[in-house]
PDB file of C-alpha atoms in Angstrom:
ATOM      1  CA  UNK A 165     -45.202 -58.894  -8.312  1.00 62.00           C
ATOM      2  CA  UNK A 166     -42.429 -58.158 -10.686  1.00 74.00           C
ATOM      3  CA  UNK A 167     -40.593 -55.252  -9.153  1.00 91.00           C
ATOM      4  CA  UNK A 168     -37.572 -54.166 -11.136  1.00 94.00           C
ATOM      5  CA  UNK A 169     -36.632 -56.129 -14.375  1.00 94.00           C
ATOM      6  CA  UNK A 170     -33.353 -56.183 -15.534  1.00 95.00           C
ATOM      7  CA  UNK A 171     -32.178 -57.492 -19.171  1.00 94.00           C
ATOM      8  CA  UNK A 172     -30.151 -59.581 -20.381  1.00 95.00           C
ATOM      9  CA  UNK A 173     -29.007 -61.901 -17.112  1.00 93.00           C
ATOM     10  CA  UNK A 174     -25.882 -61.970 -18.557  1.00 95.00           C
ATOM     11  CA  UNK A 175     -23.952 -60.587 -21.506  1.00 95.00           C
ATOM     12  CA  UNK A 176     -20.058 -61.548 -23.006  1.00 96.00           C
ATOM     13  CA  UNK A 177     -18.933 -58.454 -25.484  1.00 96.00           C
ATOM     14  CA  UNK A 178     -15.559 -58.066 -27.507  1.00 97.00           C
ATOM     15  CA  UNK A 179     -13.689 -54.811 -26.851  1.00 97.00           C
ATOM     16  CA  UNK A 180     -15.681 -52.563 -29.383  1.00 97.00           C
ATOM     17  CA  UNK A 181     -18.991 -53.712 -29.492  1.00 97.00           C
ATOM     18  CA  UNK A 182     -21.753 -51.681 -27.927  1.00 96.00           C
ATOM     19  CA  UNK A 183     -24.979 -52.985 -26.489  1.00 96.00           C
ATOM     20  CA  UNK A 184     -27.923 -51.185 -24.266  1.00 97.00           C
ATOM     21  CA  UNK A 185     -28.771 -53.010 -20.864  1.00 97.00           C
ATOM     22  CA  UNK A 186     -32.573 -52.584 -20.460  1.00 97.00           C
ATOM     23  CA  UNK A 187     -34.421 -51.680 -17.308  1.00 97.00           C
ATOM     24  CA  UNK A 188     -37.904 -51.609 -16.201  1.00 97.00           C
ATOM     25  CA  UNK A 189     -40.050 -50.912 -13.267  1.00 96.00           C
ATOM     26  CA  UNK A 190     -43.574 -51.169 -12.265  1.00 95.00           C
ATOM     27  CA  UNK A 191     -44.145 -49.905  -9.397  1.00 93.00           C
ATOM     28  CA  UNK A 192     -44.055 -46.354 -10.017  1.00 93.00           C
ATOM     29  CA  UNK A 193     -41.507 -44.738  -9.162  1.00 92.00           C
ATOM     30  CA  UNK A 194     -40.041 -41.499 -10.099  1.00 90.00           C
ATOM     31  CA  UNK A 195     -35.982 -42.202  -9.797  1.00 89.00           C
ATOM     32  CA  UNK A 196     -34.196 -44.469 -11.144  1.00 92.00           C
ATOM     33  CA  UNK A 197     -30.714 -45.608 -10.689  1.00 92.00           C
ATOM     34  CA  UNK A 198     -27.633 -47.714 -12.454  1.00 95.00           C
ATOM     35  CA  UNK A 199     -24.592 -49.295 -10.264  1.00 94.00           C
ATOM     36  CA  UNK A 200     -21.930 -51.481 -11.141  1.00 95.00           C
ATOM     37  CA  UNK A 201     -20.652 -53.570  -9.032  1.00 91.00           C
ATOM     38  CA  UNK A 202     -17.619 -54.927  -8.887  1.00 90.00           C
ATOM     39  CA  UNK A 203     -15.208 -57.461  -6.131  1.00 82.00           C
ATOM     40  CA  UNK A 204     -14.060 -55.863  -3.045  1.00 78.00           C
ATOM     41  CA  UNK A 205     -15.488 -51.905  -4.564  1.00 80.00           C
ATOM     42  CA  UNK A 206     -18.894 -52.130  -3.119  1.00 82.00           C
ATOM     43  CA  UNK A 207     -21.835 -50.837  -5.671  1.00 89.00           C
ATOM     44  CA  UNK A 208     -20.249 -47.635  -7.502  1.00 91.00           C
ATOM     45  CA  UNK A 209     -23.356 -45.415  -8.852  1.00 91.00           C
ATOM     46  CA  UNK A 210     -22.860 -45.175 -12.518  1.00 95.00           C
ATOM     47  CA  UNK A 211     -25.798 -43.166 -13.938  1.00 94.00           C
ATOM     48  CA  UNK A 212     -29.601 -42.181 -12.181  1.00 91.00           C
ATOM     49  CA  UNK A 213     -32.650 -40.201 -13.089  1.00 91.00           C
ATOM     50  CA  UNK A 214     -34.388 -38.132 -10.539  1.00 86.00           C
ATOM     51  CA  UNK A 215     -37.517 -38.086 -12.874  1.00 87.00           C
ATOM     52  CA  UNK A 216     -38.812 -38.723 -16.533  1.00 87.00           C
ATOM     53  CA  UNK A 217     -36.628 -36.653 -19.215  1.00 87.00           C
ATOM     54  CA  UNK A 218     -33.746 -35.415 -16.737  1.00 90.00           C
ATOM     55  CA  UNK A 219     -30.372 -37.728 -16.156  1.00 93.00           C
ATOM     56  CA  UNK A 220     -27.371 -37.327 -13.866  1.00 91.00           C
ATOM     57  CA  UNK A 221     -24.282 -38.820 -13.701  1.00 92.00           C
ATOM     58  CA  UNK A 222     -22.731 -40.403 -10.709  1.00 90.00           C
ATOM     59  CA  UNK A 223     -19.393 -41.661  -9.640  1.00 88.00           C
ATOM     60  CA  UNK A 224     -18.429 -43.298 -12.354  1.00 94.00           C
ATOM     61  CA  UNK A 225     -20.130 -42.284 -15.566  1.00 96.00           C
ATOM     62  CA  UNK A 226     -17.460 -42.623 -18.174  1.00 96.00           C
ATOM     63  CA  UNK A 227     -18.304 -44.879 -21.278  1.00 96.00           C
ATOM     64  CA  UNK A 228     -21.752 -45.159 -20.242  1.00 97.00           C
ATOM     65  CA  UNK A 229     -24.322 -43.204 -21.760  1.00 97.00           C
ATOM     66  CA  UNK A 230     -28.189 -43.269 -20.364  1.00 97.00           C
ATOM     67  CA  UNK A 231     -32.104 -42.750 -21.720  1.00 96.00           C
ATOM     68  CA  UNK A 232     -34.840 -41.991 -18.925  1.00 95.00           C
ATOM     69  CA  UNK A 233     -37.624 -43.435 -22.072  1.00 87.00           C
ATOM     70  CA  UNK A 234     -40.201 -43.157 -19.765  1.00 94.00           C
ATOM     71  CA  UNK A 235     -40.875 -42.919 -16.439  1.00 94.00           C
ATOM     72  CA  UNK A 236     -40.435 -47.246 -15.873  1.00 96.00           C
ATOM     73  CA  UNK A 237     -37.378 -47.677 -18.188  1.00 96.00           C
ATOM     74  CA  UNK A 238     -34.041 -46.469 -17.550  1.00 97.00           C
ATOM     75  CA  UNK A 239     -31.741 -47.561 -20.027  1.00 97.00           C
ATOM     76  CA  UNK A 240     -27.859 -47.961 -19.944  1.00 98.00           C
ATOM     77  CA  UNK A 241     -25.588 -48.072 -23.648  1.00 97.00           C
ATOM     78  CA  UNK A 242     -22.075 -49.062 -23.687  1.00 96.00           C
ATOM     79  CA  UNK A 243     -20.587 -46.958 -27.178  1.00 93.00           C
ATOM     80  CA  UNK A 244     -18.018 -49.029 -27.080  1.00 96.00           C
ATOM     81  CA  UNK A 245     -17.159 -51.554 -24.666  1.00 95.00           C
ATOM     82  CA  UNK A 246     -13.747 -51.983 -22.959  1.00 97.00           C
ATOM     83  CA  UNK A 247     -12.741 -54.978 -21.050  1.00 96.00           C
ATOM     84  CA  UNK A 248     -12.585 -52.600 -17.545  1.00 96.00           C
ATOM     85  CA  UNK A 249     -15.930 -52.602 -18.080  1.00 97.00           C
ATOM     86  CA  UNK A 250     -16.565 -56.486 -17.168  1.00 97.00           C
ATOM     87  CA  UNK A 251     -18.902 -56.175 -14.054  1.00 96.00           C
ATOM     88  CA  UNK A 252     -21.878 -57.078 -12.953  1.00 94.00           C
ATOM     89  CA  UNK A 253     -24.542 -54.027 -13.089  1.00 96.00           C
ATOM     90  CA  UNK A 254     -27.133 -53.271 -10.935  1.00 95.00           C
ATOM     91  CA  UNK A 255     -30.521 -50.925 -11.501  1.00 95.00           C
ATOM     92  CA  UNK A 256     -32.460 -49.892  -8.507  1.00 93.00           C
ATOM     93  CA  UNK A 257     -35.339 -47.916  -8.491  1.00 92.00           C
ATOM     94  CA  UNK A 258     -37.459 -45.428  -5.524  1.00 88.00           C
ATOM     95  CA  UNK A 259     -40.547 -43.674  -4.974  1.00 85.00           C
ATOM     96  CA  UNK A 260     -39.027 -40.675  -4.147  1.00 76.00           C
ATOM     97  CA  UNK A 261     -39.447 -38.121  -6.418  1.00 65.00           C
ATOM     98  CA  UNK A 262     -35.593 -36.200  -5.817  1.00 63.00           C
ATOM     99  CA  UNK A 263     -32.587 -38.346  -6.111  1.00 54.00           C
ATOM    100  CA  UNK A 264     -31.153 -36.636  -3.635  1.00 55.00           C
ATOM    101  CA  UNK A 265     -33.841 -37.952  -0.945  1.00 55.00           C
ATOM    102  CA  UNK A 266     -33.065 -41.560  -1.902  1.00 53.00           C
ATOM    103  CA  UNK A 267     -33.280 -43.812   1.652  1.00 69.00           C
ATOM    104  CA  UNK A 268     -34.876 -47.162   0.206  1.00 81.00           C
ATOM    105  CA  UNK A 269     -33.590 -48.381  -3.279  1.00 87.00           C
ATOM    106  CA  UNK A 270     -35.423 -51.361  -5.121  1.00 91.00           C
ATOM    107  CA  UNK A 271     -32.877 -53.132  -7.098  1.00 92.00           C
ATOM    108  CA  UNK A 272     -32.979 -55.489 -10.123  1.00 93.00           C
ATOM    109  CA  UNK A 273     -31.136 -59.228  -9.807  1.00 91.00           C
ATOM    110  CA  UNK A 274     -28.015 -57.735 -11.991  1.00 92.00           C
ATOM    111  CA  UNK A 275     -27.088 -58.407 -15.685  1.00 95.00           C
ATOM    112  CA  UNK A 276     -23.540 -59.967 -15.816  1.00 94.00           C
ATOM    113  CA  UNK A 277     -21.236 -58.694 -18.531  1.00 96.00           C
ATOM    114  CA  UNK A 278     -17.561 -59.764 -19.696  1.00 96.00           C
ATOM    115  CA  UNK A 279     -15.935 -57.613 -22.007  1.00 96.00           C
ATOM    116  CA  UNK A 280     -12.722 -59.732 -24.005  1.00 95.00           C
TER     117      UNK A 280
ATOM    118  CA  UNK B 236     -15.315 -37.504   0.879  1.00 79.00           C
ATOM    119  CA  UNK B 237     -18.050 -40.016   2.378  1.00 84.00           C
ATOM    120  CA  UNK B 238     -16.828 -43.595   2.615  1.00 89.00           C
ATOM    121  CA  UNK B 239     -17.733 -46.963   4.904  1.00 93.00           C
ATOM    122  CA  UNK B 240     -15.116 -49.391   5.484  1.00 93.00           C
ATOM    123  CA  UNK B 241     -16.489 -52.884   6.220  1.00 92.00           C
ATOM    124  CA  UNK B 242     -15.201 -56.222   8.060  1.00 82.00           C
ATOM    125  CA  UNK B 243     -13.623 -58.494   5.401  1.00 80.00           C
ATOM    126  CA  UNK B 244     -15.164 -61.359   3.887  1.00 81.00           C
ATOM    127  CA  UNK B 245     -16.011 -63.993   3.591  1.00 92.00           C
ATOM    128  CA  UNK B 246     -17.491 -65.577   7.323  1.00 95.00           C
ATOM    129  CA  UNK B 247     -17.587 -68.933   8.256  1.00 96.00           C
ATOM    130  CA  UNK B 248     -20.273 -69.721  11.227  1.00 97.00           C
ATOM    131  CA  UNK B 249     -22.104 -72.763  12.028  1.00 97.00           C
ATOM    132  CA  UNK B 250     -25.976 -72.845  12.255  1.00 97.00           C
ATOM    133  CA  UNK B 251     -26.511 -70.966  15.431  1.00 96.00           C
ATOM    134  CA  UNK B 252     -23.905 -68.649  15.993  1.00 97.00           C
ATOM    135  CA  UNK B 253     -23.514 -65.425  17.066  1.00 97.00           C
ATOM    136  CA  UNK B 254     -22.910 -63.060  14.080  1.00 97.00           C
ATOM    137  CA  UNK B 255     -21.067 -59.240  14.354  1.00 97.00           C
ATOM    138  CA  UNK B 256     -20.024 -57.976  10.699  1.00 97.00           C
ATOM    139  CA  UNK B 257     -18.246 -54.451  11.260  1.00 96.00           C
ATOM    140  CA  UNK B 258     -19.450 -51.240   9.815  1.00 97.00           C
ATOM    141  CA  UNK B 259     -17.596 -47.894  10.465  1.00 96.00           C
ATOM    142  CA  UNK B 260     -17.893 -44.502   8.194  1.00 95.00           C
ATOM    143  CA  UNK B 261     -16.200 -41.035   7.153  1.00 93.00           C
ATOM    144  CA  UNK B 262     -19.096 -38.271   6.189  1.00 89.00           C
ATOM    145  CA  UNK B 263     -19.935 -34.948   6.414  1.00 81.00           C
ATOM    146  CA  UNK B 264     -23.089 -33.960   7.991  1.00 79.00           C
ATOM    147  CA  UNK B 265     -25.408 -36.540   9.657  1.00 83.00           C
ATOM    148  CA  UNK B 266     -26.148 -39.580   7.635  1.00 89.00           C
ATOM    149  CA  UNK B 267     -28.908 -42.082   7.414  1.00 90.00           C
ATOM    150  CA  UNK B 268     -27.088 -45.615   7.349  1.00 93.00           C
ATOM    151  CA  UNK B 269     -28.197 -48.940   6.186  1.00 94.00           C
ATOM    152  CA  UNK B 270     -27.676 -52.368   6.094  1.00 96.00           C
ATOM    153  CA  UNK B 271     -28.168 -53.993   2.604  1.00 95.00           C
ATOM    154  CA  UNK B 272     -28.518 -57.777   1.791  1.00 96.00           C
ATOM    155  CA  UNK B 273     -27.939 -59.582  -1.592  1.00 92.00           C
ATOM    156  CA  UNK B 274     -28.643 -63.529  -1.397  1.00 93.00           C
ATOM    157  CA  UNK B 275     -27.231 -65.233  -4.466  1.00 88.00           C
ATOM    158  CA  UNK B 276     -28.611 -64.491  -7.446  1.00 83.00           C
ATOM    159  CA  UNK B 277     -30.761 -61.229  -6.065  1.00 85.00           C
ATOM    160  CA  UNK B 278     -30.684 -57.804  -6.168  1.00 86.00           C
ATOM    161  CA  UNK B 279     -30.078 -55.859  -2.857  1.00 90.00           C
ATOM    162  CA  UNK B 280     -32.264 -55.969  -0.716  1.00 92.00           C
ATOM    163  CA  UNK B 281     -32.955 -53.247   2.289  1.00 93.00           C
ATOM    164  CA  UNK B 282     -32.195 -55.249   5.500  1.00 96.00           C
ATOM    165  CA  UNK B 283     -32.211 -52.499   8.144  1.00 95.00           C
ATOM    166  CA  UNK B 284     -31.573 -48.604   8.447  1.00 93.00           C
ATOM    167  CA  UNK B 285     -31.306 -45.359  10.975  1.00 93.00           C
ATOM    168  CA  UNK B 286     -31.896 -42.450   9.878  1.00 89.00           C
ATOM    169  CA  UNK B 287     -30.047 -39.876  13.817  1.00 89.00           C
ATOM    170  CA  UNK B 288     -27.254 -41.472  16.438  1.00 91.00           C
ATOM    171  CA  UNK B 289     -28.366 -43.918  18.915  1.00 94.00           C
ATOM    172  CA  UNK B 290     -31.682 -45.597  16.688  1.00 94.00           C
ATOM    173  CA  UNK B 291     -31.440 -48.858  16.439  1.00 96.00           C
ATOM    174  CA  UNK B 292     -32.380 -50.806  13.119  1.00 96.00           C
ATOM    175  CA  UNK B 293     -33.674 -54.006  13.201  1.00 97.00           C
ATOM    176  CA  UNK B 294     -35.512 -56.557  11.196  1.00 96.00           C
ATOM    177  CA  UNK B 295     -35.306 -60.664  10.543  1.00 95.00           C
ATOM    178  CA  UNK B 296     -33.856 -61.287  14.059  1.00 97.00           C
ATOM    179  CA  UNK B 297     -31.037 -58.825  12.333  1.00 98.00           C
ATOM    180  CA  UNK B 298     -30.182 -55.447  14.415  1.00 98.00           C
ATOM    181  CA  UNK B 299     -27.465 -52.623  14.184  1.00 98.00           C
ATOM    182  CA  UNK B 300     -27.248 -49.067  16.151  1.00 97.00           C
ATOM    183  CA  UNK B 301     -26.446 -45.945  14.524  1.00 96.00           C
ATOM    184  CA  UNK B 302     -22.878 -44.962  17.472  1.00 96.00           C
ATOM    185  CA  UNK B 303     -22.490 -41.512  16.231  1.00 93.00           C
ATOM    186  CA  UNK B 304     -19.569 -41.113  18.845  1.00 93.00           C
ATOM    187  CA  UNK B 305     -17.650 -44.370  17.281  1.00 95.00           C
ATOM    188  CA  UNK B 306     -18.563 -43.731  13.544  1.00 95.00           C
ATOM    189  CA  UNK B 307     -20.187 -47.181  13.605  1.00 96.00           C
ATOM    190  CA  UNK B 308     -22.840 -49.193  12.498  1.00 97.00           C
ATOM    191  CA  UNK B 309     -22.182 -52.649  13.036  1.00 97.00           C
ATOM    192  CA  UNK B 310     -24.141 -55.838  11.899  1.00 98.00           C
ATOM    193  CA  UNK B 311     -25.563 -58.424  15.125  1.00 98.00           C
ATOM    194  CA  UNK B 312     -27.801 -61.469  15.034  1.00 98.00           C
ATOM    195  CA  UNK B 313     -27.820 -63.486  17.722  1.00 96.00           C
ATOM    196  CA  UNK B 314     -28.134 -66.367  16.406  1.00 96.00           C
ATOM    197  CA  UNK B 315     -27.896 -67.180  13.025  1.00 97.00           C
ATOM    198  CA  UNK B 316     -29.174 -69.894  10.557  1.00 97.00           C
ATOM    199  CA  UNK B 317     -27.729 -71.353   6.968  1.00 97.00           C
ATOM    200  CA  UNK B 318     -30.988 -68.479   5.271  1.00 96.00           C
ATOM    201  CA  UNK B 319     -29.026 -66.136   6.386  1.00 97.00           C
ATOM    202  CA  UNK B 320     -26.145 -67.187   3.666  1.00 97.00           C
ATOM    203  CA  UNK B 321     -25.519 -64.032   1.506  1.00 96.00           C
ATOM    204  CA  UNK B 322     -23.196 -60.829   0.630  1.00 94.00           C
ATOM    205  CA  UNK B 323     -24.616 -57.743   2.916  1.00 96.00           C
ATOM    206  CA  UNK B 324     -23.940 -54.228   2.536  1.00 94.00           C
ATOM    207  CA  UNK B 325     -23.680 -50.820   4.877  1.00 95.00           C
ATOM    208  CA  UNK B 326     -24.027 -48.029   3.113  1.00 93.00           C
ATOM    209  CA  UNK B 327     -24.530 -44.437   4.167  1.00 91.00           C
ATOM    210  CA  UNK B 328     -26.532 -41.810   2.567  1.00 87.00           C
ATOM    211  CA  UNK B 329     -25.776 -37.805   2.745  1.00 76.00           C
ATOM    212  CA  UNK B 330     -27.717 -34.541   1.541  1.00 67.00           C
ATOM    213  CA  UNK B 331     -24.293 -33.647   0.469  1.00 63.00           C
ATOM    214  CA  UNK B 332     -23.261 -36.411  -1.079  1.00 60.00           C
ATOM    215  CA  UNK B 333     -27.155 -36.885  -2.925  1.00 64.00           C
ATOM    216  CA  UNK B 334     -26.692 -40.774  -3.104  1.00 74.00           C
ATOM    217  CA  UNK B 335     -25.849 -43.851  -1.392  1.00 84.00           C
ATOM    218  CA  UNK B 336     -22.013 -44.980  -0.936  1.00 87.00           C
ATOM    219  CA  UNK B 337     -21.632 -48.719   0.222  1.00 90.00           C
ATOM    220  CA  UNK B 338     -19.084 -50.576   1.921  1.00 92.00           C
ATOM    221  CA  UNK B 339     -17.337 -53.157  -0.006  1.00 90.00           C
ATOM    222  CA  UNK B 340     -19.450 -55.766   1.556  1.00 92.00           C
ATOM    223  CA  UNK B 341     -18.834 -59.021   3.650  1.00 94.00           C
ATOM    224  CA  UNK B 342     -19.977 -62.787   2.157  1.00 94.00           C
ATOM    225  CA  UNK B 343     -21.688 -64.703   5.003  1.00 96.00           C
ATOM    226  CA  UNK B 344     -22.039 -68.631   5.061  1.00 97.00           C
ATOM    227  CA  UNK B 345     -23.339 -70.933   7.495  1.00 97.00           C
ATOM    228  CA  UNK B 346     -22.906 -74.099   7.999  1.00 97.00           C
ATOM    229  CA  UNK B 347     -25.544 -76.567   9.007  1.00 95.00           C
TER     230      UNK B 347
END
């Protein structure tokens, strides 16, 4: 009954370092998403993927890249981390075959990232 | 663009108190409205939703009514429990935005 699994749970980076956040879902969902959560700003969409092999930019894509490796996995990469990317990152998935019809999202437990 | 404005927290209540968390929205078109809840250390979970004007969403004793005339979707519960302590997010979805737009969240703490 895993749902959406994110790794790692915590990470500290130095400015300029790179890393990849991993996300996997076992619900056979079509759409997957990456959000960041910042104090007083709610959740903002970074990238989403409506199906395997497709990705689209969300509200705040700059500084990030994503890969939809297969139907289960959707990774988020920071090529050169900056302090402004300090945040909590959430992966989510939905059954919908079109991200445009998204309603119920299932979220992972989050990755707390600090960039020094 | 679409936006959601939530009552600022934190909100602290005693057990069995009445809860209201205000949410208003601005959107083009006819949005669907949602409340998500985030318990400590966990991801967000859908609490309830309403897809058209005058609909009432309800779950776990929580209710919210879609009020188009006041562009509001306030969350209410008649008697809160300690286990309701969490962060509550109001959100909307419109076809034009192609994504969920979240409010900033309201931290609720319920004391025994």
